[in-house]
CSV table of C-alpha atoms and ligand atoms in Angstrom, one decimal:
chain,number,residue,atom,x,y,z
R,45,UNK,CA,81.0,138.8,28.6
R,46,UNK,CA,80.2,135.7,30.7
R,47,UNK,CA,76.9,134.6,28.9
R,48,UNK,CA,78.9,134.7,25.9
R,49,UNK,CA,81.2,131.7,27.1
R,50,UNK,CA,79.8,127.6,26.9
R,51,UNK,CA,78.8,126.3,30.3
R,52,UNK,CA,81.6,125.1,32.7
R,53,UNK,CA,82.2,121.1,32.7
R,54,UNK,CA,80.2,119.5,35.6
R,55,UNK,CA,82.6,117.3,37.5
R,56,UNK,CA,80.4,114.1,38.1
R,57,UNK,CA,82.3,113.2,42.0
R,58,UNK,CA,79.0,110.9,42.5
R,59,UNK,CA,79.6,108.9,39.4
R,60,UNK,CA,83.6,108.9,40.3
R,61,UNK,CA,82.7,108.0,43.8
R,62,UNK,CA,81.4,104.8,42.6
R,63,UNK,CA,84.0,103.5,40.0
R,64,UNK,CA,86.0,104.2,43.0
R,65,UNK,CA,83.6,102.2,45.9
R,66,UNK,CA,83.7,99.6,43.3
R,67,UNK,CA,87.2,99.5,42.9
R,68,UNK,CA,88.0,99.7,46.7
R,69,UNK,CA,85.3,96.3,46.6
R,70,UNK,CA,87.1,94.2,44.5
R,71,UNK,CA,90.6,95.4,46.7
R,72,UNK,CA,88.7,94.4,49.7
R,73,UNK,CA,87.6,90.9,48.7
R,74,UNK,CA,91.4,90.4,47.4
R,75,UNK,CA,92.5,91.3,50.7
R,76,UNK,CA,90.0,88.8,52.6
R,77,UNK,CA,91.2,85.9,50.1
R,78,UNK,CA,95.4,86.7,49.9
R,79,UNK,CA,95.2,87.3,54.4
R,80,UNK,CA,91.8,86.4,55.4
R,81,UNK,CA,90.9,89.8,57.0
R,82,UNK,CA,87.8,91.5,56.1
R,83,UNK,CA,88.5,96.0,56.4
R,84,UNK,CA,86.0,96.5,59.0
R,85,UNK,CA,84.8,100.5,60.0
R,86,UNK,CA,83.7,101.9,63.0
R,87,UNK,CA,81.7,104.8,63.1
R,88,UNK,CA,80.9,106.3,66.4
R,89,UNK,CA,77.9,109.0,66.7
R,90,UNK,CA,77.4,111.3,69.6
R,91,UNK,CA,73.9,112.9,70.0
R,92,UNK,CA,70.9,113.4,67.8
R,93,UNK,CA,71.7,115.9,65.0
R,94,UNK,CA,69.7,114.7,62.0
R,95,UNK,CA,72.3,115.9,59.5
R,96,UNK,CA,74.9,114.0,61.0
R,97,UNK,CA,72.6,111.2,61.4
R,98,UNK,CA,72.1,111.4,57.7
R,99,UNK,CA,76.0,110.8,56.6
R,100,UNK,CA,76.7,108.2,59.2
R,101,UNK,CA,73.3,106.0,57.4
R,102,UNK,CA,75.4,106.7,53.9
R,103,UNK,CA,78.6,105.5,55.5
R,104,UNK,CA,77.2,102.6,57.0
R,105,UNK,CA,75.2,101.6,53.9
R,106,UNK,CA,78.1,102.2,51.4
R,107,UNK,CA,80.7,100.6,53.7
R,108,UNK,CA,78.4,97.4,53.2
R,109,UNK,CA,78.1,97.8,50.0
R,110,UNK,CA,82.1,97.6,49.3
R,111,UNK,CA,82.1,94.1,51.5
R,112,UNK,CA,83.5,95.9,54.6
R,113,UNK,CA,82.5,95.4,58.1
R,114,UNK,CA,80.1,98.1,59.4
R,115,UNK,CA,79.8,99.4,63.1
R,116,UNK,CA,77.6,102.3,64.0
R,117,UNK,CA,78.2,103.2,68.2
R,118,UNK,CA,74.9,105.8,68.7
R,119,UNK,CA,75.8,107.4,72.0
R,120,UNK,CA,73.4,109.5,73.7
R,121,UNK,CA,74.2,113.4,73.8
R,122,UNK,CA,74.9,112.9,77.5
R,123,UNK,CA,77.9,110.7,77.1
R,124,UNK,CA,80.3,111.9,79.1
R,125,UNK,CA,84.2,112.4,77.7
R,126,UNK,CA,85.5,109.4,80.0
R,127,UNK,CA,83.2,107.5,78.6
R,128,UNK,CA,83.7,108.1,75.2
R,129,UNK,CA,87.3,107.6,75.5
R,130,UNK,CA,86.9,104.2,76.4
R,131,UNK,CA,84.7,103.0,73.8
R,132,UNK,CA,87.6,104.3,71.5
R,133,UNK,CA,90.0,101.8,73.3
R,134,UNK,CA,87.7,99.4,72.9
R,135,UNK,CA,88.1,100.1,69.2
R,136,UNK,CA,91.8,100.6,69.3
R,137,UNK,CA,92.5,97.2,70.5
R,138,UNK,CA,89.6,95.6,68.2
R,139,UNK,CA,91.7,93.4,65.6
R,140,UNK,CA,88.5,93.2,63.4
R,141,UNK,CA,88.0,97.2,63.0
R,142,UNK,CA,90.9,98.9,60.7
R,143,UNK,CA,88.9,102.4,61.1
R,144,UNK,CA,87.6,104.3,63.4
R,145,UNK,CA,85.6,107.4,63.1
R,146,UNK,CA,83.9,109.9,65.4
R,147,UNK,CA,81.5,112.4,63.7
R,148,UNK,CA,82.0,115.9,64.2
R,149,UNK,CA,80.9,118.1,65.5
R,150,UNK,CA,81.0,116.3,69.1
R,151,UNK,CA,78.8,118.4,72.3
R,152,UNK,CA,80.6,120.9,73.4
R,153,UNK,CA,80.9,119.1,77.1
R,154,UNK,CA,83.3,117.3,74.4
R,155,UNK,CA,87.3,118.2,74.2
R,156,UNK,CA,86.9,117.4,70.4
R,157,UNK,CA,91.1,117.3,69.7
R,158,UNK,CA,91.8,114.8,73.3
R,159,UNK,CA,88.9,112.3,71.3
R,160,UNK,CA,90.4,112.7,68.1
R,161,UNK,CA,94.2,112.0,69.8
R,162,UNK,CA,92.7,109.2,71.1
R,163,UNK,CA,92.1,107.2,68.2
R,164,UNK,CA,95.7,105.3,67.0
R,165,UNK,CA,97.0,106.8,64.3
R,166,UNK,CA,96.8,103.7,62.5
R,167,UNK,CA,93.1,103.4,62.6
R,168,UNK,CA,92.6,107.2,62.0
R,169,UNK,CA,90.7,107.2,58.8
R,170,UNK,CA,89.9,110.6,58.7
R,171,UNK,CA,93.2,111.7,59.3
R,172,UNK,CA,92.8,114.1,61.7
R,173,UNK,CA,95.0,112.7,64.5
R,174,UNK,CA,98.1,115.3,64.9
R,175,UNK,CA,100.4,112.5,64.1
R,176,UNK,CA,98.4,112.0,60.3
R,177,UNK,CA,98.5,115.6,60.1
R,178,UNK,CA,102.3,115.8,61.0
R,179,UNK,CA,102.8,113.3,58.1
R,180,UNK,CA,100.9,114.5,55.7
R,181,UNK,CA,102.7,118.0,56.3
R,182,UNK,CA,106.3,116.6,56.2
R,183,UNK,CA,105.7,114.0,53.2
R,184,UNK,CA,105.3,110.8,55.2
R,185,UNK,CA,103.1,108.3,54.2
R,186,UNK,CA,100.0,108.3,57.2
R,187,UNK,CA,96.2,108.8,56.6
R,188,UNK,CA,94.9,111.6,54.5
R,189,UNK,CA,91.6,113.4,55.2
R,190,UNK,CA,89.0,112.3,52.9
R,191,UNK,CA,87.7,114.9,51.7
R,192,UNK,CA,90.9,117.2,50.5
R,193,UNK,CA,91.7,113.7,49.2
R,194,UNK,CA,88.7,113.5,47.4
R,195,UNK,CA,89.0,116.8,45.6
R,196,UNK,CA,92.7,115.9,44.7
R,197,UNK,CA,91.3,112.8,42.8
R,198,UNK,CA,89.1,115.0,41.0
R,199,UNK,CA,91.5,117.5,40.1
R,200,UNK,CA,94.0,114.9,38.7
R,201,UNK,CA,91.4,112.9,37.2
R,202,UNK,CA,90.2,116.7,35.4
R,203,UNK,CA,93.7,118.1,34.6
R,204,UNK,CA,96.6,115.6,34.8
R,205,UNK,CA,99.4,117.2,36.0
R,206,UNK,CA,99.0,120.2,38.5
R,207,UNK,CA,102.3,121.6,38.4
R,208,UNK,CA,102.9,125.0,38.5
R,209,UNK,CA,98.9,126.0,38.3
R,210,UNK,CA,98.0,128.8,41.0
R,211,UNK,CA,95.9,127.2,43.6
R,212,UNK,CA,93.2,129.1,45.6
R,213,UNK,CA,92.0,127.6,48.8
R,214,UNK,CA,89.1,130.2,51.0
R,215,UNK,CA,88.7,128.4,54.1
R,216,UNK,CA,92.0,127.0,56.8
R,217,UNK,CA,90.1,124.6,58.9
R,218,UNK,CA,92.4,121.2,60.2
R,219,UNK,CA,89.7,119.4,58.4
R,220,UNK,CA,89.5,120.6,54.9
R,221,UNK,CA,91.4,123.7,54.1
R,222,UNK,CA,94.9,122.9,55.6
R,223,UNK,CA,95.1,119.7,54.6
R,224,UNK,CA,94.0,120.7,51.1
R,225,UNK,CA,96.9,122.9,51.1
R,226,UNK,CA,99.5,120.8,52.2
R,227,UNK,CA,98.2,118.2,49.5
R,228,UNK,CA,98.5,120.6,46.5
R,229,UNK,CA,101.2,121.5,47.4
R,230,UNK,CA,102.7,117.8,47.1
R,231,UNK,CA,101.4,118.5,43.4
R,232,UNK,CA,103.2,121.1,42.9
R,233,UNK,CA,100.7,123.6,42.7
R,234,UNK,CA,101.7,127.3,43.9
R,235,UNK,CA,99.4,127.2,47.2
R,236,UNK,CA,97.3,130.6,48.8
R,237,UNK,CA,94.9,129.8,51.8
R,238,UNK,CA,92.9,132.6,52.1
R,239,UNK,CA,89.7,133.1,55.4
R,240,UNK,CA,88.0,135.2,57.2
R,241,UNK,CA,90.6,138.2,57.6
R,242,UNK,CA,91.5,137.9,53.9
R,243,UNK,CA,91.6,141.2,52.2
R,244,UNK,CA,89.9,141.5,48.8
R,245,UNK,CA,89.2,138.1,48.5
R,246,UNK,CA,87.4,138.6,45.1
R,247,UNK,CA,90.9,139.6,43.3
R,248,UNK,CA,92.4,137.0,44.8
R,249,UNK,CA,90.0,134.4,44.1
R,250,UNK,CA,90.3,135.7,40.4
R,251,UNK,CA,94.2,134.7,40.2
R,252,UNK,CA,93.2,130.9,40.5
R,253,UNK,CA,93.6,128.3,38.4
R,254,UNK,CA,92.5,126.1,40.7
R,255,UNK,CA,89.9,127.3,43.0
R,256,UNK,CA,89.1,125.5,46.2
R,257,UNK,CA,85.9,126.6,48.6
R,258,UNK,CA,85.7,125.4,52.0
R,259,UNK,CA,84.5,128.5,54.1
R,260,UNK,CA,80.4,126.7,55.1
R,261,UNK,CA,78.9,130.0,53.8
R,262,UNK,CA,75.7,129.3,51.4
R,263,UNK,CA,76.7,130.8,47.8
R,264,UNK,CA,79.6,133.1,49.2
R,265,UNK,CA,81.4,133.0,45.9
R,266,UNK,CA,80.6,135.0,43.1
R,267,UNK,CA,80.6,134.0,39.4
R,268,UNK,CA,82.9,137.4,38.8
R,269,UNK,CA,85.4,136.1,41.7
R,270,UNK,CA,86.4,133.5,38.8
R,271,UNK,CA,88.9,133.3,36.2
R,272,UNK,CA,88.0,132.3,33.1
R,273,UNK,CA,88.2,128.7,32.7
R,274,UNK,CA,89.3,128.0,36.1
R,275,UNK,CA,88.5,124.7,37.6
R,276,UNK,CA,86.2,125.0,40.9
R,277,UNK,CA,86.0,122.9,43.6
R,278,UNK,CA,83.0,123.1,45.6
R,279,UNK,CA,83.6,121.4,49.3
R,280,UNK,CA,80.5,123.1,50.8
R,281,UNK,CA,77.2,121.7,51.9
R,282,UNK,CA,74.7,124.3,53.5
R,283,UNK,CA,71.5,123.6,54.0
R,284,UNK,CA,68.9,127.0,53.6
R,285,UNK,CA,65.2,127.0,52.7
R,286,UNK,CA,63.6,125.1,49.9
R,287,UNK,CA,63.1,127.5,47.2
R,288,UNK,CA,59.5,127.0,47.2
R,289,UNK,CA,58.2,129.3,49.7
R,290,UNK,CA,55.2,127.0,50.8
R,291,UNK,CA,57.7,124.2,50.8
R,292,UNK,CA,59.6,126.5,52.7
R,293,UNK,CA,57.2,127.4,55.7
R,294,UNK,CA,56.9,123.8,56.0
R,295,UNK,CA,60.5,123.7,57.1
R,296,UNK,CA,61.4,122.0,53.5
R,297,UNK,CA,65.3,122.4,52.5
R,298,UNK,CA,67.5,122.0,50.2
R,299,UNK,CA,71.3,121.5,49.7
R,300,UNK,CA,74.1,124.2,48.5
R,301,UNK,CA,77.6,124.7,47.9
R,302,UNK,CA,80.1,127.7,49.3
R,303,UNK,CA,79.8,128.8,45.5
R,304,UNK,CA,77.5,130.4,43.3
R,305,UNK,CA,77.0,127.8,41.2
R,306,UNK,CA,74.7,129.1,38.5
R,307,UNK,CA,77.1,132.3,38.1
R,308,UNK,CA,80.0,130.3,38.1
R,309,UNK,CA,79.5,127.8,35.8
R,310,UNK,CA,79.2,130.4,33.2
R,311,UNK,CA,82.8,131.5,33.7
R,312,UNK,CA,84.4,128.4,35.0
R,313,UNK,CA,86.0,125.4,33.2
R,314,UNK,CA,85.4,123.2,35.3
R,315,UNK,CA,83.1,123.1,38.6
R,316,UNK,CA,81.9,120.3,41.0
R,317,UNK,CA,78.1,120.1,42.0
R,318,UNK,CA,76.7,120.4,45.0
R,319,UNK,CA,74.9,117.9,45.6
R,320,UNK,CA,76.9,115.1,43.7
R,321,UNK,CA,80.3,116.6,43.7
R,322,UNK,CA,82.9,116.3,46.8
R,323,UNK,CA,80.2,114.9,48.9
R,324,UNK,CA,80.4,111.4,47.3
R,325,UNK,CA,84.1,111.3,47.2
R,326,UNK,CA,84.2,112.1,50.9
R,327,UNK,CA,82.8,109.0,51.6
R,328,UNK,CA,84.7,106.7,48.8
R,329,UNK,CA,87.8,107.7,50.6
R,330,UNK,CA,86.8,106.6,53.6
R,331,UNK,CA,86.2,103.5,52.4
R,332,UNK,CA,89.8,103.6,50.2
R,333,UNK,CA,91.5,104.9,53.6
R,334,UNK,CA,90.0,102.0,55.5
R,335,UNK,CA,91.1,99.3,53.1
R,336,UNK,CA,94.8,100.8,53.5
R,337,UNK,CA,94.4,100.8,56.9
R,338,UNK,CA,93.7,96.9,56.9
R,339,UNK,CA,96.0,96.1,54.5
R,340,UNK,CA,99.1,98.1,56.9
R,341,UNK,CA,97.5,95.8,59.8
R,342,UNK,CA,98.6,92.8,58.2
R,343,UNK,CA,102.0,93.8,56.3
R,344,UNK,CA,99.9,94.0,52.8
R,345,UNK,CA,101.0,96.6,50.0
R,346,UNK,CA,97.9,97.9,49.4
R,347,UNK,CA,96.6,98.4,45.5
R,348,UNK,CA,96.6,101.6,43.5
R,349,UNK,CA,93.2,102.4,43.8
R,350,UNK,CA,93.1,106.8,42.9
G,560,LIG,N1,81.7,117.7,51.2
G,560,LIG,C1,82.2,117.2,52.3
G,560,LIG,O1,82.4,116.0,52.4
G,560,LIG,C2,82.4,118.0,53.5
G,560,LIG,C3,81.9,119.3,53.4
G,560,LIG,N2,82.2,120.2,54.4
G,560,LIG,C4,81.6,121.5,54.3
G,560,LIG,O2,82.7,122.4,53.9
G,560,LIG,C5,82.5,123.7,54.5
G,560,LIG,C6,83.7,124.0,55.3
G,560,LIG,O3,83.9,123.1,56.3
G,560,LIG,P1,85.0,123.3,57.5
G,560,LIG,O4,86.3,123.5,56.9
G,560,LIG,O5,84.8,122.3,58.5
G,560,LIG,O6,84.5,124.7,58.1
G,560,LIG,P2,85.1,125.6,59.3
G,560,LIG,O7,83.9,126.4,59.8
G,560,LIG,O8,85.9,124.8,60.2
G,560,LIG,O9,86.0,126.6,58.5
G,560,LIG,C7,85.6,127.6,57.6
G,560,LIG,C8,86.7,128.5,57.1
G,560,LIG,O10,86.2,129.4,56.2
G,560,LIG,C9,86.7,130.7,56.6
G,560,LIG,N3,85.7,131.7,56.4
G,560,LIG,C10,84.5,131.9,57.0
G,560,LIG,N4,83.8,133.0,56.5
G,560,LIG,C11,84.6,133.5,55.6
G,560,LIG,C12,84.6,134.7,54.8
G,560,LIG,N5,83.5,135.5,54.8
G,560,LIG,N6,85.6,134.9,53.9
G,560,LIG,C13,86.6,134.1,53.9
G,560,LIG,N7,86.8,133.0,54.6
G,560,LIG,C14,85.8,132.7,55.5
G,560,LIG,C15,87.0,130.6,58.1
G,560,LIG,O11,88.0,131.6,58.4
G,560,LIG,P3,88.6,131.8,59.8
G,560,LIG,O12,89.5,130.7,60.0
G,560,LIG,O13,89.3,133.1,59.7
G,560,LIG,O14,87.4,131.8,60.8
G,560,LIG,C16,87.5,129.2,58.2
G,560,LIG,O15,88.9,129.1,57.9
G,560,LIG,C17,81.2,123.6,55.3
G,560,LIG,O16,80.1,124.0,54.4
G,560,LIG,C18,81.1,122.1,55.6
G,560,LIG,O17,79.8,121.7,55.7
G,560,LIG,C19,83.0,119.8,55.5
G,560,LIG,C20,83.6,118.6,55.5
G,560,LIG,C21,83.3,117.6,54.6
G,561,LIG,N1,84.6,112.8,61.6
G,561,LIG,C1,84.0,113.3,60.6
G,561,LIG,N2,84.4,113.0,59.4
G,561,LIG,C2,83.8,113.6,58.3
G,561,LIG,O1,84.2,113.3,57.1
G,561,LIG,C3,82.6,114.4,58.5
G,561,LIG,C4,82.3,114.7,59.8
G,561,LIG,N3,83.0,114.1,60.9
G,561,LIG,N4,81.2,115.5,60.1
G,561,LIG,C5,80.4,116.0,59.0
G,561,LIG,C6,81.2,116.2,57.7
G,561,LIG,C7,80.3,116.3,56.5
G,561,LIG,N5,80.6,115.2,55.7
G,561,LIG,C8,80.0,114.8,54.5
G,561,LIG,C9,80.1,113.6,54.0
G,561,LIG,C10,79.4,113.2,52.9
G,561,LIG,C11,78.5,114.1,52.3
G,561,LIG,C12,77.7,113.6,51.1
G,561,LIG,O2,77.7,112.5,50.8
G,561,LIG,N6,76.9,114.5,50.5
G,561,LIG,C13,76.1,114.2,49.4
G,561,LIG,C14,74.6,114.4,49.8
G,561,LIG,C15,74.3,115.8,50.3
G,561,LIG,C16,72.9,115.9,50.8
G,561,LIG,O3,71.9,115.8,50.1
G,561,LIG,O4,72.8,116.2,52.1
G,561,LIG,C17,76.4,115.1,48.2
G,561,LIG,O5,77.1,116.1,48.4
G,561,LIG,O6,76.1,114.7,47.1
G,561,LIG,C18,78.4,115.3,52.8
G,561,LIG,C19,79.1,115.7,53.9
G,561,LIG,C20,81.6,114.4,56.3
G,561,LIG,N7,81.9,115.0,57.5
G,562,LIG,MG1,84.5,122.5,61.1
């Protein structure tokens, strides 16, 4: 019975996230005194989306605090396409910005992929452009998105080698699940991306060892979906009502995972938080893809840093 087995290990990705910010600090000011070039990130923000508006703050506050340059573009939510593309070759020809991001989602007046395809490759830090994605699928060393990246330092951090382990990931997004995929299966791992036309997701779910959820459904997975001992990945972040129902008609809310977490962490091994799991790491890689980035703009081997 599940209540009979010790609570799952909590994966502490905020508490990672920052040895890692840290680390990426030190490689930054090494970089600035070996080629005299600071890693400088732009962040670009279309419309008023408070959410959104909320991560790009965190970026922009923890990009300072690793000794990186920090550009934040607001652009109303009337920007036109045109206009948005040339901001971004603005930034492409930019020597002092090594990154460039665009927050998603963009308006829908927005062709979302010709923006991202925009962006040189070399300055993609979220790795979304088709040629990153192209790399990362046959091997070649590119930009990684942050967040599968993210959940692979965890993983190896939490169980060495990966080899051979069964890896579950619900959700196939270009963001997140795919690239989650491709990078597990660099590990070794034997790879099932399952979504919304998935059938019996539950038994399936139950064959991983390593189970990844990326579907942006509010407690979707079930503490009985999980194998025994499994390690859980939680990528989600929903936000639904505060549990206090005054709180609540107030408009009060809090933050959740794709997983059940309460549930699961009686069954799991292993399981990430949400808040302070994948969220954190996100935003470390950013800064540790930024860094390479600057370091490839001047001929610099970049240092080990995951
Ligand atoms: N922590 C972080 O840093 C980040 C967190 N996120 C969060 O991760 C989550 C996923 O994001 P993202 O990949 O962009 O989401 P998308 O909406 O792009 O993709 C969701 C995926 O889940 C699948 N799915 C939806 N419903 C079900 C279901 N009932 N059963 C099985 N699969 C289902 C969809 O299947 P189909 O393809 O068939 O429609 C799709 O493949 C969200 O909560 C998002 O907020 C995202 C990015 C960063
Ligand atoms: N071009 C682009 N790149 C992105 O990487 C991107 C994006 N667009 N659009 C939105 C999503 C979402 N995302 C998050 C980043 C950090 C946290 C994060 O730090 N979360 C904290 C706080 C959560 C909270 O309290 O809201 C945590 O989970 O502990 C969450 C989500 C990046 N995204
Ligand atoms: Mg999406």
């Amino acid at each position: 019975m599940a209540t009979e087995n010790a609570a799952a290990a909590v994966i502490d990705g905020k508490a990672f996230a920052q040895t890692l910010v840290t680390r990426v600090g030190g490689a930054v000011e090494r970089l600035i005194a070996s080629h005299g070039v600071k890693a400088g990130l732009a962040v670009v923000i279309v419309g008023e989306d408070p959410a959104s508006q909320l991560y790009v703050r965190n970026k922009g506050e923890t990009t300072l605090k690793a000794g990186m340059r920090s550009d934040t573009h607001r652009l109303a939510d009337t920007t036109t396409q045109e206009e948005l593309l040339a901001l971004i070759a603005q930034l492409n020809a930019d020597d002092g910005i090594h990154g460039i991001l665009v927050q998603l989602p963009l308006p829908a007046h927005i062709d979302s992929n010709a923006v991202l395809d925009a962006i040189s490759p070399d300055k993609d830090v979220d790795g979304f452009h088709v040629v990153n994605a192209g790399r990362l699928a046959v091997g070649q060393d590119g930009l990684v998105p942050c967040t599968p990246l993210g959940c692979l330092m965890l993983l190896k951090d939490q169980l060495g080698d990966l080899s051979g382990m069964n890896a579950v990931i619900v959700g196939r997004s270009n963001i997140v699940g795919k690239p989650m995929a491709q990078l597990l299966l660099g590990e070794s791992c034997t790879v099932t991306i399952a979504h919304s036309r998935t059938k019996d997701l539950p038994a399936l779910c139950r064959t991983a060892d390593i189970l990844v959820a990326a579907v942006g459904r509010p407690e979707m997975i079930k503490g009985d979906w999980i194998k025994e001992g499994a390690t859980v990945i939680d990528v989600g972040i929903n936000r639904v009502p505060s549990k206090d129902p005054v709180k609540a008609a107030e408009g009060k809310t809090r933050v959740v995972g794709d997983v059940a977490y309460e549930e699961a962490a009686q069954v799991a091994g292993r399981i990430t938080p949400v808040p302070g799991g994948v969220g954190p790491m996100t935003i470390a890689c950013l800064l540790a893809n930024t860094y390479t980035a600057a370091c490839r703009s001047v001929g610099a081997t970049p240092e080990k840093l995951g």
